[in-house]
CSV table of C-alpha atoms in Angstrom, one decimal:
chain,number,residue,atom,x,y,z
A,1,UNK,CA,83.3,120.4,150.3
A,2,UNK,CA,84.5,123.4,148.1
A,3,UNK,CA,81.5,125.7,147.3
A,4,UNK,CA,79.7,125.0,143.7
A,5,UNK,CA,77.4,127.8,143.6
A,6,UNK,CA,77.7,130.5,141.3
A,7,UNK,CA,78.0,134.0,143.3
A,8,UNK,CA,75.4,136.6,142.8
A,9,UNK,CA,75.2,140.1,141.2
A,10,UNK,CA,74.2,143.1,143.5
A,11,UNK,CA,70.7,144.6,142.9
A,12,UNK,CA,72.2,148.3,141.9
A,13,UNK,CA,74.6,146.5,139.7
A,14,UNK,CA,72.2,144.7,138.3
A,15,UNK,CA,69.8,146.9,137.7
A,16,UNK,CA,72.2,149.4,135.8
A,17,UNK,CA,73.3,146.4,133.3
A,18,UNK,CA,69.4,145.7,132.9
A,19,UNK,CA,69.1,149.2,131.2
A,20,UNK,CA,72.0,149.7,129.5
A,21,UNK,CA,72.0,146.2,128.1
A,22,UNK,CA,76.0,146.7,127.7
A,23,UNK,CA,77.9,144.9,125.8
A,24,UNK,CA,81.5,144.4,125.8
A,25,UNK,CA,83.8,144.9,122.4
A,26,UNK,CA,84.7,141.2,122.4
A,27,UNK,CA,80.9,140.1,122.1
A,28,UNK,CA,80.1,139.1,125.7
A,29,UNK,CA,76.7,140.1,126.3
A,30,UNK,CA,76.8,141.3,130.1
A,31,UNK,CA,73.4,141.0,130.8
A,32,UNK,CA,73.0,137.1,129.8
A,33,UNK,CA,76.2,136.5,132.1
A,34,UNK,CA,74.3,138.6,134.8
A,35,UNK,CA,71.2,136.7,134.4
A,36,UNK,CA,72.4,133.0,134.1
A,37,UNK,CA,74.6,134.2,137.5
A,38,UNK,CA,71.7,135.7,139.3
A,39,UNK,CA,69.8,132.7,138.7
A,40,UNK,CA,71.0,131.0,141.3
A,41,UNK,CA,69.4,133.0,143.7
A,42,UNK,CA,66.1,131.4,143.6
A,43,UNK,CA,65.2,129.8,146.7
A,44,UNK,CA,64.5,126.2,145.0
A,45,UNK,CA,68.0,126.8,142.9
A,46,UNK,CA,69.7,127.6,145.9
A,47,UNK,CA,68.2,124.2,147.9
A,48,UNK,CA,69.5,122.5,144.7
A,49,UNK,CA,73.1,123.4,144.9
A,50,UNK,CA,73.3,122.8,148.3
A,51,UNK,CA,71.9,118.9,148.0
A,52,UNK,CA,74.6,119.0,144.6
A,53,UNK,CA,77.2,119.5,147.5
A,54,UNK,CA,75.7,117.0,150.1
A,55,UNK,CA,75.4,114.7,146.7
A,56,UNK,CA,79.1,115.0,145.7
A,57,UNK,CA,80.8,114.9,149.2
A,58,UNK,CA,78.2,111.5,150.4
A,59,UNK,CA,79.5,110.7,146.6
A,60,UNK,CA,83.2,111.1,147.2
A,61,UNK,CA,83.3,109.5,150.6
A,62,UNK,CA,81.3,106.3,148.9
A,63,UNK,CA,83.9,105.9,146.1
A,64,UNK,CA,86.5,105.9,147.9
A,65,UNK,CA,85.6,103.9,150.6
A,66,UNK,CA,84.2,101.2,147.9
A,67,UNK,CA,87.7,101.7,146.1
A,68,UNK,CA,89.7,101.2,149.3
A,69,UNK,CA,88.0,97.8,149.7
A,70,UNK,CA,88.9,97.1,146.2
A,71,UNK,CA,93.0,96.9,146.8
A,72,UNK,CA,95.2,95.2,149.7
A,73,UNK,CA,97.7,97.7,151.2
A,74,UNK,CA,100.3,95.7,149.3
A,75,UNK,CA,99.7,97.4,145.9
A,76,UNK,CA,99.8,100.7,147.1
A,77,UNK,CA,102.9,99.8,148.5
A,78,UNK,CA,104.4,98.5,145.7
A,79,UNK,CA,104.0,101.9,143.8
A,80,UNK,CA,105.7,103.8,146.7
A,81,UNK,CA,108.4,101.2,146.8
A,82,UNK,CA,108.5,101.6,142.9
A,83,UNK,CA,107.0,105.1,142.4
A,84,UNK,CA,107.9,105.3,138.6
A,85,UNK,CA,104.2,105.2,137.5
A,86,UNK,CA,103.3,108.2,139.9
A,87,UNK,CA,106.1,110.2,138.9
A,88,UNK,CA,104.5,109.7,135.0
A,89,UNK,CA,101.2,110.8,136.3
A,90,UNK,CA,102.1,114.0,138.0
A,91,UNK,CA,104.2,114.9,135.2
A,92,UNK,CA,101.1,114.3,132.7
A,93,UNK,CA,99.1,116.7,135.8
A,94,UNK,CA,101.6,119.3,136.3
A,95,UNK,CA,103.1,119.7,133.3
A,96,UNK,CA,101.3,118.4,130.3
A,97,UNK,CA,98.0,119.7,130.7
A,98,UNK,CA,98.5,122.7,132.2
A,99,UNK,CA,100.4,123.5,129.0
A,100,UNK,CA,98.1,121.8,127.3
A,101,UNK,CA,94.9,124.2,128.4
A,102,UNK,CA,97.6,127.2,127.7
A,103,UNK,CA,97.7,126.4,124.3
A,104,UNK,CA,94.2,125.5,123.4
A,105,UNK,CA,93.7,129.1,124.9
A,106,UNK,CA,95.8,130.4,122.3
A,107,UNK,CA,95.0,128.4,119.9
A,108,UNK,CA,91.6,128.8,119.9
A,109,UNK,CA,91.8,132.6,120.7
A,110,UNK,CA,89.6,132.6,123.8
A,111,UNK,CA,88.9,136.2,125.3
A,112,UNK,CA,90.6,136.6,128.7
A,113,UNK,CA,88.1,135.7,131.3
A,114,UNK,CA,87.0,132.1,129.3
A,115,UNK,CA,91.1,131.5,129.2
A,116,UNK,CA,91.4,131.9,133.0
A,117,UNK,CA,88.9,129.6,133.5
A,118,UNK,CA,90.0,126.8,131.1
A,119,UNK,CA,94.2,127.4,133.2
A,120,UNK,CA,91.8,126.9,136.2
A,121,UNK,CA,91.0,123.5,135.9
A,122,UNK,CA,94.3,122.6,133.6
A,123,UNK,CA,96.1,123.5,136.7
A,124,UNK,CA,94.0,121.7,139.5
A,125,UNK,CA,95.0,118.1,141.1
A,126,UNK,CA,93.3,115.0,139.9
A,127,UNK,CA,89.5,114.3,141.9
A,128,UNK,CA,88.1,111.6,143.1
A,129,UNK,CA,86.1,110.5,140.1
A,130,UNK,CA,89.4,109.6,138.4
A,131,UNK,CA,89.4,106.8,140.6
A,132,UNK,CA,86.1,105.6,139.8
A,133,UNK,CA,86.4,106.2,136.1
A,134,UNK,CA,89.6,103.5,136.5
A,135,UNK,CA,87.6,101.1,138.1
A,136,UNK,CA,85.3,100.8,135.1
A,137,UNK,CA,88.2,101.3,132.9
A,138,UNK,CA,89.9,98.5,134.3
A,139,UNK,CA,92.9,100.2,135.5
A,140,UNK,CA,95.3,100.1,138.2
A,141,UNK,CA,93.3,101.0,140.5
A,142,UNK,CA,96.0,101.1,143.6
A,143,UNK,CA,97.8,103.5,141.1
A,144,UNK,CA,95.2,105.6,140.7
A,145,UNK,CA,94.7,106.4,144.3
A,146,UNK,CA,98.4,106.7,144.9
A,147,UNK,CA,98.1,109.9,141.9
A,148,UNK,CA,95.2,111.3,143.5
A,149,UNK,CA,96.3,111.5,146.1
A,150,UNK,CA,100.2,112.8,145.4
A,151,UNK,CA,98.7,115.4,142.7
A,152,UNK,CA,96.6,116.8,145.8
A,153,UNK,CA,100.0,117.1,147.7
A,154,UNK,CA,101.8,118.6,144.6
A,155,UNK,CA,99.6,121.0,144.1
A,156,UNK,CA,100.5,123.2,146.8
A,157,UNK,CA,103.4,124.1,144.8
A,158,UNK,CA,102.4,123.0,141.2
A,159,UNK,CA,99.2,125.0,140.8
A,160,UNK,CA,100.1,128.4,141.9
A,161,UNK,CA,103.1,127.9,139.7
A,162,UNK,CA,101.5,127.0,136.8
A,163,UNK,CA,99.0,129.6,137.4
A,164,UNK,CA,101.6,132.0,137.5
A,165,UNK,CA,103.2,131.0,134.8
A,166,UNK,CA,100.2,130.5,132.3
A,167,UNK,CA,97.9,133.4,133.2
A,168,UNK,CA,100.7,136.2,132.5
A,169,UNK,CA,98.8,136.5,128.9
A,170,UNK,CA,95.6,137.8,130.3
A,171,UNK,CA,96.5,139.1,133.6
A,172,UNK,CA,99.2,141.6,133.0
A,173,UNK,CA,98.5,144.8,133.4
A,174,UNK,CA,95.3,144.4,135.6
A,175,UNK,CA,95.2,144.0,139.4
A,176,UNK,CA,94.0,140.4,140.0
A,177,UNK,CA,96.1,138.2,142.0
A,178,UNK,CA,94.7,134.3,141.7
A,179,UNK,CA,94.8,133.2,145.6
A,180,UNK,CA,95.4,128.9,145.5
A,181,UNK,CA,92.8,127.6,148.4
A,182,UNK,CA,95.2,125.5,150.3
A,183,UNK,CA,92.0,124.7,152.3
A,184,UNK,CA,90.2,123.2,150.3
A,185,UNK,CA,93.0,121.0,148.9
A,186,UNK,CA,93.3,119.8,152.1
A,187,UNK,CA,90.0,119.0,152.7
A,188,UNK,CA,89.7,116.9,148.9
A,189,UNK,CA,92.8,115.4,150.4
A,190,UNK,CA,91.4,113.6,153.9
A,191,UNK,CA,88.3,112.9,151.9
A,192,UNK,CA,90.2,110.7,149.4
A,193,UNK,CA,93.0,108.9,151.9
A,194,UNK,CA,90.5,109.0,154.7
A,195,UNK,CA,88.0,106.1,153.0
A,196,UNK,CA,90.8,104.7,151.2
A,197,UNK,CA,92.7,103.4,154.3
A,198,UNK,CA,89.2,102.3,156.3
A,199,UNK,CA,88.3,100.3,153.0
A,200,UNK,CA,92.1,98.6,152.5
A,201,UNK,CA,91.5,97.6,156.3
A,202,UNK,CA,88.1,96.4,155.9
A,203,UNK,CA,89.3,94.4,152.9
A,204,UNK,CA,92.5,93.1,155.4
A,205,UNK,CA,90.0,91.5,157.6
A,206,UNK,CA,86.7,90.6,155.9
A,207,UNK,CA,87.3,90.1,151.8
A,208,UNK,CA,83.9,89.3,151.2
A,209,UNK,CA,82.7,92.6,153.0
A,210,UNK,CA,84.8,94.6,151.2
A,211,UNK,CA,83.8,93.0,147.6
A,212,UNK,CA,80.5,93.9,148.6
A,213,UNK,CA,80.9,97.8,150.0
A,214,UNK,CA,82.9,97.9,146.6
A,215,UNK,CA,80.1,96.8,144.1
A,216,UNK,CA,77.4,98.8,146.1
A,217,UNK,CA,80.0,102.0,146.3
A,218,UNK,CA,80.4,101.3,141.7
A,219,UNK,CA,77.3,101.4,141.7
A,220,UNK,CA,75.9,104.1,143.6
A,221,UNK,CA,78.7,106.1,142.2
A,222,UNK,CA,76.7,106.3,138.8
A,223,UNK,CA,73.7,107.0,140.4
A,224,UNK,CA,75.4,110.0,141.8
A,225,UNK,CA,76.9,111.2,139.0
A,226,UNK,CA,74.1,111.0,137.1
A,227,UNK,CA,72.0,112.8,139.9
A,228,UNK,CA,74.9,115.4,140.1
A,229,UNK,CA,74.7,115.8,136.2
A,230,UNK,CA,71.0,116.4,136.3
A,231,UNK,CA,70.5,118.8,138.8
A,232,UNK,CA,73.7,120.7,136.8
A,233,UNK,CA,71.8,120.8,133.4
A,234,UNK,CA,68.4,122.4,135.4
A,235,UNK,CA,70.8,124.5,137.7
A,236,UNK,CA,73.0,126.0,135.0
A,237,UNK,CA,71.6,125.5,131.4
A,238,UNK,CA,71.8,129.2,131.0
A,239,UNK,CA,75.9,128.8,130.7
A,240,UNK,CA,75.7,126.5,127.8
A,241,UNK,CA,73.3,129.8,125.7
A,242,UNK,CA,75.8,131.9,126.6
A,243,UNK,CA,78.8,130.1,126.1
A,244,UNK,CA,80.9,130.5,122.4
A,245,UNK,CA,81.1,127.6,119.8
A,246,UNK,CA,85.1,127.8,121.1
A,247,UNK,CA,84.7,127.4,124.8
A,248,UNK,CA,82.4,124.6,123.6
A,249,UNK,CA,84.9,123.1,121.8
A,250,UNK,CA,87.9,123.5,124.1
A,251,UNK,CA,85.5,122.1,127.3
A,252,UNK,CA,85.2,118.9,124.5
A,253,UNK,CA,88.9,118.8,123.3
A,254,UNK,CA,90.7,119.4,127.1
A,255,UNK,CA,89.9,115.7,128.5
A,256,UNK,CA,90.8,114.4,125.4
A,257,UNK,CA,93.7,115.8,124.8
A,258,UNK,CA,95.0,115.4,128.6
A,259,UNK,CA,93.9,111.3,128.2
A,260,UNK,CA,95.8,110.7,124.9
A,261,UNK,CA,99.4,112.9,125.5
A,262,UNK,CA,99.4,111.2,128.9
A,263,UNK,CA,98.7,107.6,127.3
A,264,UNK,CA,101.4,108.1,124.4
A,265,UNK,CA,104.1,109.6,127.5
A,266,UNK,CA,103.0,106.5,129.4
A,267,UNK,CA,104.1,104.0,126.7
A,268,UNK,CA,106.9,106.0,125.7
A,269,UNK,CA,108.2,105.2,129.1
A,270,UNK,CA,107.4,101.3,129.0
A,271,UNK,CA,104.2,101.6,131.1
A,272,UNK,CA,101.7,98.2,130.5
A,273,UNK,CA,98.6,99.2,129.2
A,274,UNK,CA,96.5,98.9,131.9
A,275,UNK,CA,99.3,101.5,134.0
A,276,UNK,CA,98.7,104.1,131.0
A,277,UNK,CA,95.1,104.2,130.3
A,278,UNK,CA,95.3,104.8,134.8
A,279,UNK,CA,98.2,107.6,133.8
A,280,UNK,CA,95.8,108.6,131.0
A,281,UNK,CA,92.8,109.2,132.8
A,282,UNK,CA,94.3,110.8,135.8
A,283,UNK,CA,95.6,113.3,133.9
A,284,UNK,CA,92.5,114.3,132.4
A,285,UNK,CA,89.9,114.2,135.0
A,286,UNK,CA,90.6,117.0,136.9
A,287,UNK,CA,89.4,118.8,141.0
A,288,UNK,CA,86.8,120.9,139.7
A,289,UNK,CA,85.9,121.9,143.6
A,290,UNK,CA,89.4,122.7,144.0
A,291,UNK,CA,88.9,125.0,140.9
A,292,UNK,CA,86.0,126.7,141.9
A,293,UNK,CA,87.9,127.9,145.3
A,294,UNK,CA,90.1,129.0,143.2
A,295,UNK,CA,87.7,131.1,141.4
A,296,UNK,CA,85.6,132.1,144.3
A,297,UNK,CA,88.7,133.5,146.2
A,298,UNK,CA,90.2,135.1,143.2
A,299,UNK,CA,87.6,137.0,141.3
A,300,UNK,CA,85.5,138.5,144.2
A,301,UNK,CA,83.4,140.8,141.3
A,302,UNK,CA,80.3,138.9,140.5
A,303,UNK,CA,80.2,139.8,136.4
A,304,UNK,CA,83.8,138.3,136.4
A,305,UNK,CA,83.2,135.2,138.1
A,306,UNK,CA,80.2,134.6,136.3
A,307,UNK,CA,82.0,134.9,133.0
A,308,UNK,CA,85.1,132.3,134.3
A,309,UNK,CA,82.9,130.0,135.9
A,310,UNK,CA,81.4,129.1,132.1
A,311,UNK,CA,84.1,126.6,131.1
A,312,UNK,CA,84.4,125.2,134.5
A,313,UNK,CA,80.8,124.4,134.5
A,314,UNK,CA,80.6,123.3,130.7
A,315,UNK,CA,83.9,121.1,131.6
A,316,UNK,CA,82.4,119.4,134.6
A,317,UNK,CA,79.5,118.5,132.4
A,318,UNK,CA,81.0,117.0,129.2
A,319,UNK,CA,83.8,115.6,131.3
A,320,UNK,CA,80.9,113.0,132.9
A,321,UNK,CA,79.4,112.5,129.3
A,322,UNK,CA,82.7,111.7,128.1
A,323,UNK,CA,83.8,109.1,130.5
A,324,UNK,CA,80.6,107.6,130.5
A,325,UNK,CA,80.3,107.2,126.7
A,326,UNK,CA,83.9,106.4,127.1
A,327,UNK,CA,83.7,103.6,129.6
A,328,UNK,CA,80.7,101.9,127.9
A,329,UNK,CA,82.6,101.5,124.7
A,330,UNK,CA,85.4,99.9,126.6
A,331,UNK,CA,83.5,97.4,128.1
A,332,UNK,CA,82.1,96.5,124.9
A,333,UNK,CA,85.2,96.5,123.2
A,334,UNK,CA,86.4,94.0,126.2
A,335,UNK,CA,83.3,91.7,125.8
A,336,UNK,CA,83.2,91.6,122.5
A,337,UNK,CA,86.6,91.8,121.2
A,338,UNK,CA,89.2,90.9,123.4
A,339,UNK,CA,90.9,87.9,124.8
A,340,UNK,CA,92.3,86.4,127.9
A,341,UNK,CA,95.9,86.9,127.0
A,342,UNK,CA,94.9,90.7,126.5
A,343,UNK,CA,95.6,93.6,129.1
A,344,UNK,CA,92.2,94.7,130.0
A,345,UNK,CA,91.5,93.9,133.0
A,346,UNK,CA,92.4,94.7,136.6
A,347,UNK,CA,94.7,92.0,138.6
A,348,UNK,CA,92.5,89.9,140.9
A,349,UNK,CA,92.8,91.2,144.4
A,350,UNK,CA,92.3,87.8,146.0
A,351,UNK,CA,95.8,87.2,144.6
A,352,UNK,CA,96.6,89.5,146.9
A,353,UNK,CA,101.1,89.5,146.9
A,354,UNK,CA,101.3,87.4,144.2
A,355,UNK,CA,99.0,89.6,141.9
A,356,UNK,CA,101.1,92.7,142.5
A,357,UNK,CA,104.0,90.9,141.7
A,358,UNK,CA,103.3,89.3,138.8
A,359,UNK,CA,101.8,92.7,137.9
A,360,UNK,CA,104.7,94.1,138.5
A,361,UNK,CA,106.7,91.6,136.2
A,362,UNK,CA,104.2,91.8,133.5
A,363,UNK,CA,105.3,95.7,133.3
A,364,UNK,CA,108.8,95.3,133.5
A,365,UNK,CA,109.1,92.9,130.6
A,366,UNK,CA,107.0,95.9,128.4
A,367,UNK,CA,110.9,97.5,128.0
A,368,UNK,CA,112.7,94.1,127.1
């Protein structure tokens, strides 16, 4: 998968910034950023990141081969035949939070470097975990793929030309062009469809199997975020000393902000419930590997990486707190609160057909 390491500072370089203690006019203290960067150079830290990346690709391949076997062909089929709900979702990716991270940026008058990062996960495809986080959300989960998957397509056009068109603010005049990794998107790409078509066809043949690989893959999938979120926290707690109150507040406000635009443009357009909270959370769970790539291939200098990496990292972070805190108040809510006429949950997949299309007429009559 994408690298997650932050890069390193040279020795000379590093030495020279050790002296001086610089610091830049707009209060960015050169040596922290050099330090929390350098960090990662210490052999256990450095065996850390590298079991984060085994983590999150085992993680990725699990989830989506335990999604797969939660859906019949059928439903996926059903949104290409009708791909209204899709189109929603990538305008929510491509246009509304992209904007959306532009003007928080503003808004919140974030110095250049803490900007770029925030446009470079506003402008990344959906991930994987999108798909989990609908799962638990009980969402349409078939729909859910189908974005993931069409965002990753998308975004060999939509994210350098949002990049382009958002990062004018605090590139011009300097000599940094932001190279998209086309790779990588391709790579986040086969690892979504790839499971997802070897779990629809497990669930074609053997139901049973495939309810199982799905709990076991739901399950293990919090396990691994969890583990993920850990070894983050030990790997990079120096970014959240460094980092402003207003990065703080923007890595809080982004996901947010994505899920409820998305949800209100959802149900503007006659979506069901469960088809918006699925536009809703697509739209604000975000690639963050893909955005890394970005970064890496971008920003060779090591005291400008570091510094755009910070919102990145704090975004990956909260974005996992939030859906987690987020998910378990749904499920109370359902539990506690709602009944069986209400749209909370997912259709039963042993309907197979006939659940899609009474899905499908359940969402149609939203607009009489």
């Amino acid at each position: 998968m994408a690298e997650t390491s932050l890069n390193t500072v040279g020795p000379d370089l590093l030495s020279l910034m050790l002296e001086k203690e610089v610091e830049e006019p707009g209060g960015w203290n050169l040596t922290q950023v050099a330090n929390a960067t350098l960090a990662v150079r210490e052999p256990w830290k450095d065996t850390l990141d590298f079991v984060t990346t085994i983590i999150l690709t085992t993680n990725t391949v699990t989830l989506m081969l335990g999604m797969g076997s939660a859906i019949y062909w059928v439903e996926i089929w059903s949104h290409v035949r009708r791909p209204v709900g899709a189109a929603i979702g990538m305008l929510g990716q491509f246009v509304v939070l992209p904007l959306t991270g532009f003007v928080l940026s503003l808004l919140f008058k974030l110095r250049p470097y803490e900007a770029l990062g925030v446009l470079m996960i506003s402008c990344s495809p959906g991930g994987s975990f999108s798909n989990f986080f609908t799962f638990w959300a009980d969402g349409d989960l078939a729909l859910s793929i189908m974005m993931t998957a069409c965002s990753s397509i998308m975004a060999f056009g939509g994210m350098p030309f949002n990049l382009w068109l958002y990062s004018h603010p605090w590139l011009d005049g300097g000599n940094e062009d932001i190279y998209v990794p086309f790779g990588s998107i391709m790579i986040s790409l086969a690892f979504i469809t790839g499971p997802v078509i070897v779990g629809m066809i497990i669930r074609h043949y053997h139901v049973k199997t495939a309810n199982i690989i799905t709990k076991v893959a739901s399950v293990a999938g919090w396990l691994g975020a969890g583990t993920v979120l850990v070894i983050w926290l030990i790997l990079y707690w120096n970014m959240f000393v460094i980092a402003t109150t207003l990065i703080y507040a923007v890595a809080f406000i982004l996901p947010v902000i994505g899920f409820i635009l998305a949800y209100i443009l959802a149900k503007l357009t006659c979506r069901s419930n469960k088809m918006a909270r699925t536009i809703a959370i697509e739209t604000s769970s975000q690639n963050i590997p893909v955005a890394l790539s970005v970064i890496a291939l971008s920003f060779p200098q090591p005291l400008v990486k570091g510094q755009i990496l910070i919102f990145p990292t704090l975004y990956g972070i909260i974005l996992l707190l939030e859906a987690f805190f987020g998910i378990m108040g749904y499920q109370l809510y359902k539990r506690r609160c709602s009944s069986p006429s209400d749209d909370t949950s997912t259709a039963n997949v042993e309907e197979g057909p006939q659940g899609v299309k009474e899905t499908s007429e359940h969402m149609l009559d939203n607009c009489k």
